[in-house]
XYZ file of C-alpha atoms in Angstrom:
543
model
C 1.239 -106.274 -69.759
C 0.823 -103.212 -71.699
C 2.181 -100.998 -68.816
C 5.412 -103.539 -68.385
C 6.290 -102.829 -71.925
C 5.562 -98.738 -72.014
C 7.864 -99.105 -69.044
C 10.341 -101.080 -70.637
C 9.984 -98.601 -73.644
C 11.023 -95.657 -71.438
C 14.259 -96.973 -70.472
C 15.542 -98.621 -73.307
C 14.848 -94.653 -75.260
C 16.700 -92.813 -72.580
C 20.399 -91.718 -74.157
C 23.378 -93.273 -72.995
C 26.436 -90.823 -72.687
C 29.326 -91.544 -74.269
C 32.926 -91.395 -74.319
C 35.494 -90.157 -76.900
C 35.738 -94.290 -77.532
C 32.023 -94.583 -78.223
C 32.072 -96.454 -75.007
C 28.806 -95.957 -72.147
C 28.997 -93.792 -69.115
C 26.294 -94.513 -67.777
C 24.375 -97.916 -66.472
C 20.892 -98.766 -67.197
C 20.855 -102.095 -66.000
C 17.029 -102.747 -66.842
C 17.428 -101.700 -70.298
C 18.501 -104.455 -73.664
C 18.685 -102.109 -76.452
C 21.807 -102.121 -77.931
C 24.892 -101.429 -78.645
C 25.910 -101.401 -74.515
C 22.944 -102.986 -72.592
C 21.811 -105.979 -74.730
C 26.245 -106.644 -75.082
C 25.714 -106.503 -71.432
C 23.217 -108.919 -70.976
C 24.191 -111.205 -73.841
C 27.886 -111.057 -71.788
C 26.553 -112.403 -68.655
C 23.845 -114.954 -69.865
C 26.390 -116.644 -71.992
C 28.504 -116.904 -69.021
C 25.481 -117.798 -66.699
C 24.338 -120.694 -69.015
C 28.045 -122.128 -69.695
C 28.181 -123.274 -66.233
C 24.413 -125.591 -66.536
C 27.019 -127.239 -68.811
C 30.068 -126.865 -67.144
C 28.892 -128.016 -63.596
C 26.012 -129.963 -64.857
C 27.319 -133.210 -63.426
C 28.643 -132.178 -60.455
C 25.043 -132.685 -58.081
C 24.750 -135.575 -59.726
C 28.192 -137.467 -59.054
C 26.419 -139.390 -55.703
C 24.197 -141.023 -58.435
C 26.782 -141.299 -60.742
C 29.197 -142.905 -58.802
C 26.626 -145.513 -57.395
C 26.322 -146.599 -60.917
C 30.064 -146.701 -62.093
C 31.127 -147.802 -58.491
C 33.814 -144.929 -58.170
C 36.196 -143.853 -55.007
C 35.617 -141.020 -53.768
C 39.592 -140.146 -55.146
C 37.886 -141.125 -59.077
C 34.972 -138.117 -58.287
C 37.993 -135.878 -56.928
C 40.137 -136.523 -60.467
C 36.984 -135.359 -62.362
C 36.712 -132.403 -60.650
C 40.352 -131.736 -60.973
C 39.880 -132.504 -65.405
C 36.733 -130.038 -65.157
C 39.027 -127.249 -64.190
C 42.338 -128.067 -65.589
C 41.208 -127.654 -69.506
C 39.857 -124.157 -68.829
C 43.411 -123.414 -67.650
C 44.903 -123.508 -71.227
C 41.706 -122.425 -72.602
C 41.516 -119.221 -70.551
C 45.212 -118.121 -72.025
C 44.216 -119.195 -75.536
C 40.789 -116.660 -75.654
C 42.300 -113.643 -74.615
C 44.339 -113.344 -77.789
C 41.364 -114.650 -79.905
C 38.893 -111.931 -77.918
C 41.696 -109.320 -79.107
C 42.083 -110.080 -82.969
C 37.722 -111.461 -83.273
C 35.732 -109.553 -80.891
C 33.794 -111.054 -77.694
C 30.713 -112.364 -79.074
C 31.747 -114.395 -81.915
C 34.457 -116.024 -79.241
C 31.321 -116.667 -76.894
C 29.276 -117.957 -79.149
C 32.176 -120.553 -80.150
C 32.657 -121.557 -76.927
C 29.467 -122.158 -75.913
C 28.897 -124.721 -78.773
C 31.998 -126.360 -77.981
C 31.969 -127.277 -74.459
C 27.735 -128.444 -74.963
C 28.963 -130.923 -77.604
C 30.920 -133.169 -75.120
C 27.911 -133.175 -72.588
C 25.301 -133.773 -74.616
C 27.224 -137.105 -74.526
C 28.150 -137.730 -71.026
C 25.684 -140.618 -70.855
C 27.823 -142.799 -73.058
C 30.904 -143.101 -69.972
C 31.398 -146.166 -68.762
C 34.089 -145.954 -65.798
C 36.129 -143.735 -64.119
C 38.674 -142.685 -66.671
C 35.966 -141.678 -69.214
C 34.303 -139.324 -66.531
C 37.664 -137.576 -66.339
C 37.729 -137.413 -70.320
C 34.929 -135.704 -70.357
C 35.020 -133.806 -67.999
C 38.046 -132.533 -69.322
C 36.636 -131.085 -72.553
C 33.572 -129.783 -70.971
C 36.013 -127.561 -69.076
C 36.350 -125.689 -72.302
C 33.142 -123.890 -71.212
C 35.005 -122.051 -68.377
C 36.431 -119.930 -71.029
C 33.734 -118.250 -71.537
C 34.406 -115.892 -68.468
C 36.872 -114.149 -70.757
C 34.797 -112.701 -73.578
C 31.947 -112.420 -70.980
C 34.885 -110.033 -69.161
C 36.058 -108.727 -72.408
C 32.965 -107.746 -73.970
C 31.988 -105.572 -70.703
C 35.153 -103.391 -70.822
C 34.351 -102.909 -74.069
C 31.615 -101.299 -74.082
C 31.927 -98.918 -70.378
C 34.385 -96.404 -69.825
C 36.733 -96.589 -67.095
C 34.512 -95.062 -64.760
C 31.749 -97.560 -64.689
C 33.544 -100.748 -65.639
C 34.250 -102.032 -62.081
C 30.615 -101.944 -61.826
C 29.824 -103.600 -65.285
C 32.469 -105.863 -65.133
C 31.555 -107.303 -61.163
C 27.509 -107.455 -62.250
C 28.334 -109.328 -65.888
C 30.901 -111.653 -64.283
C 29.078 -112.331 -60.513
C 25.659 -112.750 -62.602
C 27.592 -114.850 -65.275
C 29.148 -117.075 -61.787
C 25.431 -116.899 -60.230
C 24.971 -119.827 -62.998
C 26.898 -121.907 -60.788
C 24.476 -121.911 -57.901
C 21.554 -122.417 -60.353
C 23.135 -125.893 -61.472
C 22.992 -126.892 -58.157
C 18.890 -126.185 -58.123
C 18.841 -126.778 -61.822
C 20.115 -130.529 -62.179
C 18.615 -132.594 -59.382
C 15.315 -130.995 -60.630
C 15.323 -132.403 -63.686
C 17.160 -135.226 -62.435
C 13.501 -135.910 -60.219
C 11.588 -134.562 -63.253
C 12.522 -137.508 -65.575
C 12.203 -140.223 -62.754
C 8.901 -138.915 -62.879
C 8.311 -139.548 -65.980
C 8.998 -143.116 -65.660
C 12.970 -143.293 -65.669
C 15.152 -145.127 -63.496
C 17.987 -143.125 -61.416
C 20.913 -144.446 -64.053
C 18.919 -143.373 -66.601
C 17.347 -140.037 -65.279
C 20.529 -138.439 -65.237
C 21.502 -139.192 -68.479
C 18.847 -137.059 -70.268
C 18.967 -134.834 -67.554
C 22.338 -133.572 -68.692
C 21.294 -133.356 -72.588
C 19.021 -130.754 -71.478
C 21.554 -127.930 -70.599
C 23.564 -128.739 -73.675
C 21.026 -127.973 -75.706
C 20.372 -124.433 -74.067
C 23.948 -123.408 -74.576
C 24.068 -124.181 -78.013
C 20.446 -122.129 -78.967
C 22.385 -119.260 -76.679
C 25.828 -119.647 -78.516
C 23.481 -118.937 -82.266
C 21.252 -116.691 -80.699
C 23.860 -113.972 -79.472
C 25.505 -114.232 -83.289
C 22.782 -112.309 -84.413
C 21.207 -110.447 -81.806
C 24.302 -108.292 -80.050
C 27.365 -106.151 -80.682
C 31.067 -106.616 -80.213
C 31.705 -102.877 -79.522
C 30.014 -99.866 -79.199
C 30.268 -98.971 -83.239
C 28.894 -102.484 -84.099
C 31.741 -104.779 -85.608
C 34.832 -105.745 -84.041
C 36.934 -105.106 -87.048
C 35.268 -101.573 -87.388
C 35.823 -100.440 -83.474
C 37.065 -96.958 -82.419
C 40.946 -97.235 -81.057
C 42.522 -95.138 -78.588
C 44.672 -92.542 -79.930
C 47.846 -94.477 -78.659
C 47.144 -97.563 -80.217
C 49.464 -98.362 -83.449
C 47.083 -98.718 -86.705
C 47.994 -99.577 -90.144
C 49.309 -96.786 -92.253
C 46.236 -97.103 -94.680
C 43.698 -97.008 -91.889
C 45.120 -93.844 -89.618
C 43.284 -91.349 -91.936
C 39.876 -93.613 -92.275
C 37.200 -92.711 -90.008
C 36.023 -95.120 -87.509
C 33.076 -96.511 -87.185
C 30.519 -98.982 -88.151
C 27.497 -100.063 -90.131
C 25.430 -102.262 -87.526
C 21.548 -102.477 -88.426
C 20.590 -103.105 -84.972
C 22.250 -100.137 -82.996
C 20.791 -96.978 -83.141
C 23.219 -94.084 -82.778
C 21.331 -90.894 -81.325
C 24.445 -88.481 -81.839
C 23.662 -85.221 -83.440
C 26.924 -84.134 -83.652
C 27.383 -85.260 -87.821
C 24.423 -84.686 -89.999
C 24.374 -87.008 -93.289
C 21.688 -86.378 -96.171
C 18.551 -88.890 -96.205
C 19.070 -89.879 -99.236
C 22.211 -91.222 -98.496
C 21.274 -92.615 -95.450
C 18.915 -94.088 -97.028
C 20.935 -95.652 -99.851
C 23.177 -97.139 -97.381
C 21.012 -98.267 -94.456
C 23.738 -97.666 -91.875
C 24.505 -95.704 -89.089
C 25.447 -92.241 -88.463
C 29.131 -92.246 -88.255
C 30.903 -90.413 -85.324
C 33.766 -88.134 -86.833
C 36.541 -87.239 -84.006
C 36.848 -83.814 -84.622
C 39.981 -83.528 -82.316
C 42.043 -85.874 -80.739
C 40.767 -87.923 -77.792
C 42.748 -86.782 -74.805
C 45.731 -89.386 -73.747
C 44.248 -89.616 -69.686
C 46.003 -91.449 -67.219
C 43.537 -94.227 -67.238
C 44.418 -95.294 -71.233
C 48.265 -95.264 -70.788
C 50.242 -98.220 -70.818
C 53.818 -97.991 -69.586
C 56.888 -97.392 -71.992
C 59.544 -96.844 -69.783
C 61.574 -100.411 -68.722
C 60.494 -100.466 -65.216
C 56.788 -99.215 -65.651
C 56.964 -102.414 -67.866
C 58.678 -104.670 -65.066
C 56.299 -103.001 -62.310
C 53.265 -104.233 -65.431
C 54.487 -107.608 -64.857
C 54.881 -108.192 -61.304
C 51.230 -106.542 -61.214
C 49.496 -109.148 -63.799
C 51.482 -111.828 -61.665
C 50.276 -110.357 -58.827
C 46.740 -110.511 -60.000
C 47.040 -114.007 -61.457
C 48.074 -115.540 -58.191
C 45.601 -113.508 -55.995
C 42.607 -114.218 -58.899
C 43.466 -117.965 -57.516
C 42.910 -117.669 -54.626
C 39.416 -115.719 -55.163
C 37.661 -117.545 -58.159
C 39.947 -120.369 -58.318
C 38.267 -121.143 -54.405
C 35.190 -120.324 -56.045
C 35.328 -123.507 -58.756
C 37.376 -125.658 -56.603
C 34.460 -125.173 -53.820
C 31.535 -125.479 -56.382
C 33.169 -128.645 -57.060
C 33.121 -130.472 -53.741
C 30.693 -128.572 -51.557
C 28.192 -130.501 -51.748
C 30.092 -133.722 -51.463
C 31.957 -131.642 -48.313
C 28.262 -131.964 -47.070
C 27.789 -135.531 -47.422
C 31.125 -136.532 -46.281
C 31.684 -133.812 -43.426
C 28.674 -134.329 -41.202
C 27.341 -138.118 -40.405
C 24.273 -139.575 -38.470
C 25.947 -140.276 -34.935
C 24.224 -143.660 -34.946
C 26.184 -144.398 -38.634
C 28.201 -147.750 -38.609
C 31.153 -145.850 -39.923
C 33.642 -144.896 -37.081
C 32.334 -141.725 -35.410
C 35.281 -140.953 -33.877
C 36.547 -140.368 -37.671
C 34.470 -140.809 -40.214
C 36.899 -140.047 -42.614
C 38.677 -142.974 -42.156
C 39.241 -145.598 -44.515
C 40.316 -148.355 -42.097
C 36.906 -148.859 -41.277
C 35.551 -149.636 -44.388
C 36.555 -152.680 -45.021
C 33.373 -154.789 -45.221
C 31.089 -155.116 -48.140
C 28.276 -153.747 -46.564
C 30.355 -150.767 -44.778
C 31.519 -149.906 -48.909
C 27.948 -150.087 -49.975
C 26.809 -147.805 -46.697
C 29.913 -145.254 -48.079
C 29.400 -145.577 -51.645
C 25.420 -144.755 -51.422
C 25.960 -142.052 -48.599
C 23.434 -143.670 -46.489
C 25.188 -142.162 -43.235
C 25.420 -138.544 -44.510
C 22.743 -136.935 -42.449
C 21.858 -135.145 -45.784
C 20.731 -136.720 -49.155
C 21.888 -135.963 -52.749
C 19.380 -133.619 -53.393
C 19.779 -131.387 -49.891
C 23.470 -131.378 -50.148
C 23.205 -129.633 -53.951
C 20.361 -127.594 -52.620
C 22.796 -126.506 -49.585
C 25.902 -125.810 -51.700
C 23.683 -124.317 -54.211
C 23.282 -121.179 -51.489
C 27.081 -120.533 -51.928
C 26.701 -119.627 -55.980
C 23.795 -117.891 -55.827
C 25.242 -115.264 -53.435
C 26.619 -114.036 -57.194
C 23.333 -112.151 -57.819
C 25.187 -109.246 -55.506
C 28.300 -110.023 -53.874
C 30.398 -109.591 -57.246
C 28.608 -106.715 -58.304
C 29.097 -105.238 -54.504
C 32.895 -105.619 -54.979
C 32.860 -103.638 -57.838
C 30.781 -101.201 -56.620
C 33.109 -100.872 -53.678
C 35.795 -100.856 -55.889
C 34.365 -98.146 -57.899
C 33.158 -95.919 -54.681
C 37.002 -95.829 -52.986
C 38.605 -95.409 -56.542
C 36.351 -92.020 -56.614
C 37.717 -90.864 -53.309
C 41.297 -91.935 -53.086
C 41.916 -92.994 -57.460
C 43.283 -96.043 -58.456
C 44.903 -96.825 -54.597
C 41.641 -96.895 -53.500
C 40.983 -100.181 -55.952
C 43.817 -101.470 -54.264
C 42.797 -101.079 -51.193
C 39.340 -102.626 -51.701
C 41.140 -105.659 -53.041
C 43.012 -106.003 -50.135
C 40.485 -105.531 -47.757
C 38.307 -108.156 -49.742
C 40.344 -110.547 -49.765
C 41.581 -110.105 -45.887
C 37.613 -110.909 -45.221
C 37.965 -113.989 -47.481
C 40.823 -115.749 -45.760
C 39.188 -115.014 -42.122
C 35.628 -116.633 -43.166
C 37.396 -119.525 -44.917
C 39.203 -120.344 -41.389
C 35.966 -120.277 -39.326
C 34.147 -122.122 -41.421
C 36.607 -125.074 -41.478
C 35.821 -125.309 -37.626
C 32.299 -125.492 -37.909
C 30.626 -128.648 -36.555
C 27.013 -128.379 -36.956
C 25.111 -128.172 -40.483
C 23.276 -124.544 -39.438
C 26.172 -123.076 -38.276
C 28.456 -124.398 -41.800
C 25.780 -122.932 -43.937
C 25.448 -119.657 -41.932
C 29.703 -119.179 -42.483
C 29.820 -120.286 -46.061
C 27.257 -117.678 -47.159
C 29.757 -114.656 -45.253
C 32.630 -116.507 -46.695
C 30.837 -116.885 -50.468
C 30.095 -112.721 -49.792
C 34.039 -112.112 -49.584
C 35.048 -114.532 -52.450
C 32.841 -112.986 -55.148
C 33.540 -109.561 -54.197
C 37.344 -110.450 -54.192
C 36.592 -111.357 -58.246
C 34.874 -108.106 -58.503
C 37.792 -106.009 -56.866
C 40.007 -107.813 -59.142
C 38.764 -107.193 -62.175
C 38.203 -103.635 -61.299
C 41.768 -103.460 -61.325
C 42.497 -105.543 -64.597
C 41.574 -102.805 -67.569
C 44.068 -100.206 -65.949
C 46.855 -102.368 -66.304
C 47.405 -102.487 -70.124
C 44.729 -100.477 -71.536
C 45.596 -101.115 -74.903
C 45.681 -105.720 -74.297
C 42.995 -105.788 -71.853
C 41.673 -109.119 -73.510
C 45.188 -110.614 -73.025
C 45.734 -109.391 -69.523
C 41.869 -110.772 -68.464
C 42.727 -113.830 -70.331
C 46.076 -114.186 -68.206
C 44.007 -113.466 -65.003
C 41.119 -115.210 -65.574
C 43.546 -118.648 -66.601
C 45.232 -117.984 -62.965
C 41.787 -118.374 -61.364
C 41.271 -122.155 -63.538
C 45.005 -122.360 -61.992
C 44.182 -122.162 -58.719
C 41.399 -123.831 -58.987
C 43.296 -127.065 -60.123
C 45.501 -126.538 -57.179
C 42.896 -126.519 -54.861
C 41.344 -129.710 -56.501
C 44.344 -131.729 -55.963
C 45.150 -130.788 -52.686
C 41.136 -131.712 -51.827
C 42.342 -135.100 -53.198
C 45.017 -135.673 -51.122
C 42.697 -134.708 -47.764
C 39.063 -136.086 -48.821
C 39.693 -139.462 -47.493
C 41.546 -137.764 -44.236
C 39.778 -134.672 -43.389
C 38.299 -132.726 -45.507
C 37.608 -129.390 -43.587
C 41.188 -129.137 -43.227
C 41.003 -127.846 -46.536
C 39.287 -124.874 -45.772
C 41.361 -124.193 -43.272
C 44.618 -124.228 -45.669
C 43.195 -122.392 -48.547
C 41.877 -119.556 -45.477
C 45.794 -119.421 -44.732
C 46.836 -119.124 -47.895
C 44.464 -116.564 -49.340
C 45.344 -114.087 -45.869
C 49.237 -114.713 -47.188
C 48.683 -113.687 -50.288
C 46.713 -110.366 -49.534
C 50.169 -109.274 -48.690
C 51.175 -109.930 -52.347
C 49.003 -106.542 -52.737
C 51.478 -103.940 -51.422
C 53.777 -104.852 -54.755
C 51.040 -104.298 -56.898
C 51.504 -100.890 -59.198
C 48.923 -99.083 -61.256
C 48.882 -96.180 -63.491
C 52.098 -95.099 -61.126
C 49.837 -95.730 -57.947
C 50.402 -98.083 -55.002
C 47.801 -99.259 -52.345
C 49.593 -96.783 -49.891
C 48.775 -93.720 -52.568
C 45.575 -93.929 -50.657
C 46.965 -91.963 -47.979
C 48.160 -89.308 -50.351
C 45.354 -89.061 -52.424
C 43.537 -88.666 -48.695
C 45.259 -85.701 -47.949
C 44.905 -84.218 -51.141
C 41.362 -84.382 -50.906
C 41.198 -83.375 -47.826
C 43.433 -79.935 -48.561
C 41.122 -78.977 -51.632
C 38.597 -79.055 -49.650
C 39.957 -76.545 -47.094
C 40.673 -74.574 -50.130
C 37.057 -74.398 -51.407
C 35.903 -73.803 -48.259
């Protein structure tokens, strides 16, 4: 024990470069002092425990709907509520992130959406499932500050990489639920529950975590790299009021502890004031390409198109990613029945043949899935957790290319992500056998997540000065999609549910193409062959 914390104590004292902004360069990911590594962590937990909440229900619903006798169309309307709240919700935070700062927004959130499930317990049918549902959904908001926060605190040359880890950890949370629930679902039949009632103080459980979290990070973490929201450092370009141009920036926080040497203040008056060392700018913080937002009309109509862009392809990357942690493991159940089943297994998707009592009862209790409740969440639980590094790896990748070939080389891993996405999401709607499904959705899972990474690689060069309202915008397309998805699984659960996968694999090849209008700090995806042959010619020259 001793040695784990000398350890520890190492890498939280090494120095963190900085930025003109204050903001990190560099990435010590086993480190939680603060300002920039406990903001990091705090980012992604909060995100990472919304979704016990959020999804909470979801490896539950065989149980549920056994008690509430639901259709299999009731469980897909709840799925579609769970999504469709975070939609609005998503577009409301960005703005709020802008003008209060990530944490406070996170910790709001979090408290929020844990309310409504503390109380799922008290539904009685259908329609109350969807109602709440519906307001837990305001926990998929918390994706935004969780984004927010990140960019924050990293500069532009490391955010790809902060921002995919925070948001694919933040997303692993969905997997866990999946492991999470049915345990303590089996831990209170054990202690002497029935199944109706097991899952019903099963679900308190998570709601209780989010709201400790949503206090805890209050106190414990910083909005920006100077402390304060209100008190962070601005980019040259950005408009301030007339009476604060002249004020120095910077901010009292009692729990960061600045190790610049560049502005020495008396002890006694660091004493008297128990703050931190402000940074003075000494000259102005050079206007880069990266921190530019466009002025002229059509670098603003080219901004557009690209947040559009981005909105619609964010859809079809972690809007698949809810809309599939919402049925997979109901896709498991349903897709692949005992041959011996009385259902029809020519087509066991077909209604027609369940038209006896006892065939409804068979249906309804999913005795001829070939896997139980708890092996289907265990099973679709492998497609989450593949967010401990297939985010991260998309912004990694997105990082690596933009460091050969600039911002076209972000492009191009988002194309090429997303390209891999559409193919796995094909194949696996042909698969026929359980080891062979599983094998597919863990490649296809790999290409989603890293798809969200590329994309928010992309999102703090397109207004540098709004990034909280263009991830807000972004992240809302995702909910978007997601709610798209949902209701076209309703339409094809009862008929054939792996055509599904096999229309959202189209779709998401389609709208790779969408990539060649995107335009970024002047750059397009096929810059990358110009910034190829410039790298190439300087190196001649050196040689």
């Amino acid at each position: 024990m001793p040695c784990c914390t000398k350890v520890l104590g190492k890498i939280q004292a090494k120095h963190i470069e900085e930025d003109d902004l204050g903001k990190a360069k560099q990435f010590r990911l086993f480190s939680i002092a603060r300002p920039y590594m406990r903001s990091f962590h705090s980012s992604w937990f909060g995100f990472f425990i919304a979704f016990t909440s959020w999804f909470g229900l979801q490896p539950l619903l065989p149980t549920i709907r056994k008690e509430l006798k639901l259709s299999k169309t009731d469980l897909a309307n709840s799925g579609i509520a769970s999504v469709a709240a975070t939609v609005a919700v998503r577009v409301i935070i960005g703005p709020m992130c802008d003008k209060y700062g990530p944490r406070r927004t996170m910790s709001c959130l979090l408290i929020s959406g844990a309310v409504p499930m503390a109380l799922a317990g008290l539904i009685k049918s259908g329609t109350g499932l969807i109602i709440l549902r519906l307001f837990v959904g305001i926990l998929g908001g918390t994706f935004v500050p969780c984004q927010f926060w990140t960019t924050a605190m990293f500069s532009s040359k490391i955010v790809g990489t902060a921002n995919a880890i925070a948001a694919g950890w933040g997303n692993l949370g969905g997997g866990f639920t999946f492991i999470l629930m049915p345990g303590l679902f089996r831990l209170m039949e054990v202690f002497g529950a029935d199944e109706f009632l097991a899952w019903k103080i099963a679900v308190v459980i998570p709601s209780v975590i989010c709201v400790l979290i949503g206090i805890l990070i209050l106190f414990t973490s910083d909005d920006c790299p100077q402390g304060h929201w209100e008190n962070r450092t601005l980019p040259p370009s950005a408009k301030l009021p007339e009476k604060k141009k002249n004020e120095t920036q910077g901010v009292a926080n009692l729990g960061y502890k600045n190790d610049s040497k560049t502005v020495e203040m008396p002890k006694e008056v660091e004493k008297e004031t128990n703050v931190d060392k402000p940074k003075v700018q000494t000259s102005p913080i050079e206007q880069t390409d990266e921190n530019k937002e466009p002025t002229s009309l059509v670098g603003k109509f080219w901004a557009a198109v690209t947040m559009v862009v981005l909105v619609m392809q964010y859809g079809m990357c972690f809007g698949v990613e809810i809309a599939v942690n919402t049925v997979m493991n109901l896709y498991f159940l349903y897709r692949f029945k005992k041959e011996d089943c009385l259902n029809d297994s020519n087509n066991p998707f077909n209604t027609t043949n369940m038209t006896t009592p006892s065939l409804v009862r068979l249906d309804e209790s999913n005795e001829c899935s070939i896997l139980d409740q708890d092996t289907a969440s265990l099973v679709a639980s492998l497609f989450g957790l593949m967010n401990l590094f297939a985010r991260a790896m998309g912004g990694i990748y997105s990082d690596v290319l933009r460091q050969h070939l600039g911002i076209a080389g972000r492009l191009t891993a988002h194309f090429t992500c997303l390209v891999g996405e559409g193919i796995m999401l094909i194949i696996f709607s042909t698969m026929t056998t359980i080891p062979n499904a599983i094998a597919v959705m863990i490649f296809f899972s790999v290409f989603v997540q890293m798809s969200e990474g590329t994309t928010y690689a992309i999102v703090p060069y397109v207004l540098p000065l709004h990034i909280g309202i263009v991830a807000g915008l972004v992240g809302a397309g995702g909910n978007a999609g997601a709610l798209i998805w949902n209701t076209i699984w309703r339409q094809l659960v009862e008929e054939d549910p792996s055509r599904w996968f096999w229309l959202l694999g189209l779709t998401v090849l389609s709208g790779s193409l969408l990539t060649l209008l995107v335009e970024v700090q002047d750059q397009r995806i096929w810059d990358v062959f110009v910034c190829g042959k410039r790298r190439k010619r300087s190196t001649t020259y050196r040689i």
